[in-house]
C-alpha positions in Angstrom: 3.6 25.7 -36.3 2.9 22.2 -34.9 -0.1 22.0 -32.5 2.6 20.2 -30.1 4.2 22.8 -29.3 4.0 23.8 -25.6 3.4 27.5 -26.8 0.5 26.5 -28.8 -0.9 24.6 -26.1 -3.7 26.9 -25.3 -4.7 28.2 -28.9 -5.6 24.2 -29.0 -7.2 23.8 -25.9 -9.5 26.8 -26.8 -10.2 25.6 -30.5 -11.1 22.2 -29.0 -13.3 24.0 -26.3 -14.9 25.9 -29.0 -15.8 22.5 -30.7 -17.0 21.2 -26.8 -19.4 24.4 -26.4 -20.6 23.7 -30.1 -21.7 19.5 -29.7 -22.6 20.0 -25.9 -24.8 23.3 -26.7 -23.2 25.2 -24.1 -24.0 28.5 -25.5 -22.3 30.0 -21.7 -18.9 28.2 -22.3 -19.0 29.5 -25.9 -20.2 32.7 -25.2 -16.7 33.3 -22.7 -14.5 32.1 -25.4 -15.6 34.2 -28.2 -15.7 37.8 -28.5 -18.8 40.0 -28.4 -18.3 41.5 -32.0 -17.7 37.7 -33.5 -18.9 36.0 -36.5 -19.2 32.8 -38.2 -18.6 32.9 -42.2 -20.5 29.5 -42.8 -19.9 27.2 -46.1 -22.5 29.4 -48.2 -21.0 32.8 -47.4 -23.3 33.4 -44.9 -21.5 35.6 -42.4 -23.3 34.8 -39.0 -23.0 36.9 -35.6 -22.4 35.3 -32.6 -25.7 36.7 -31.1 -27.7 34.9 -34.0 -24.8 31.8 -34.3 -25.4 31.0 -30.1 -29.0 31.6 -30.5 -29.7 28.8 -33.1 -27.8 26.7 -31.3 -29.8 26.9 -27.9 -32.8 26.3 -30.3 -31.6 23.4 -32.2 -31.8 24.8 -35.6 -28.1 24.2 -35.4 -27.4 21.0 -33.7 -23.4 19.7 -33.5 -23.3 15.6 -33.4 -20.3 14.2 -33.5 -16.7 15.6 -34.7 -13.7 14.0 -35.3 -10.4 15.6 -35.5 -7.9 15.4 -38.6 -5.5 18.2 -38.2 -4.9 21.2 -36.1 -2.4 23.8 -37.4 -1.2 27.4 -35.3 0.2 30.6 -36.6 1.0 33.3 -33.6 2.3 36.5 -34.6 2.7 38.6 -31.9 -1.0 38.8 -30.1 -2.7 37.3 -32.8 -3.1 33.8 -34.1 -4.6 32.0 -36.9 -6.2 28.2 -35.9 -7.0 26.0 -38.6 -8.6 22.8 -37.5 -9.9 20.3 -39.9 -12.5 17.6 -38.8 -15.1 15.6 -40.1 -18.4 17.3 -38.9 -21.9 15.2 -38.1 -24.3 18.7 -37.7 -27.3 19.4 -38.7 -27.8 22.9 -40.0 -31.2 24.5 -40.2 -33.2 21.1 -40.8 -30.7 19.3 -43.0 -28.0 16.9 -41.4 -24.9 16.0 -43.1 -21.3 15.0 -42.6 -18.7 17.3 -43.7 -15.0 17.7 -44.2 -15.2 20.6 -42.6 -12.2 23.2 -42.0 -12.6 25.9 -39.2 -9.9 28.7 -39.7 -10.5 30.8 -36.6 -8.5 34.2 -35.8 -7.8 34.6 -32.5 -6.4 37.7 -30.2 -4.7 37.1 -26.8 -6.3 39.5 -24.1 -5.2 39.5 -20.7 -3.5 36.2 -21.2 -6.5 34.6 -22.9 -6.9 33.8 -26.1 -10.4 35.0 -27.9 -12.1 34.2 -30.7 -12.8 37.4 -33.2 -14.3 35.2 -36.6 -14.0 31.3 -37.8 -14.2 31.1 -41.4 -15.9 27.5 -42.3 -14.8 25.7 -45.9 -14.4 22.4 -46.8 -11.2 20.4 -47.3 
């Protein structure tokens, strides 16, 4: 599905806002939009909780700086979803900075009308 689409509209808007939360290190914002048994499956297989993810980000040991965005695909079945967003990431990741390709696919479940993150998968395209 085409990240156009009206329907998809706020699958985007919280992918983006996940991307916000993650260069502004606002560990509150990103603490409302992802869910409390979340995790982060980083490039090396390292499957992060979101405890441990929003705590190194409030330290700096993960620090966001720049992103710019490539592609953003949706699949909704029923109250589930599948966000794949592809960006070129400027971070720097427990003392070593790099720019990456970097894909986030991130599974989301709509609760109450809003859509929450449950795990982001990140690879490289």
């Amino acid at each position: 599905m085409s990240p156009s689409s009206d329907a998809n509209a706020p699958l985007v808007e919280a992918h983006r806002a996940m991307y916000r939360g993650m260069l502004e290190r606002d560990t509150d914002l990103l603490d409302d939009l992802l869910d409390g048994g979340y995790t982060l499956t980083h490039l090396t297989g390292y499957q992060q909780s979101k405890t441990e993810w929003l705590q190194q980000i409030d330290s700096g040991e993960m620090r966001y700086h720049s992103w710019r965005e490539r592609s953003t695909s949706v699949e909704v079945t029923d109250e589930t979803a599948v966000v794949v967003g592809r960006n070129v990431v400027d971070a720097t990741i427990w003392g070593s900075r790099a720019t990456w390709n970097l894909q986030l696919t991130t599974t989301y479940e709509r609760r109450t009308g809003e859509w929450i993150a449950l795990q982001t998968v990140a690879t490289t395209f």
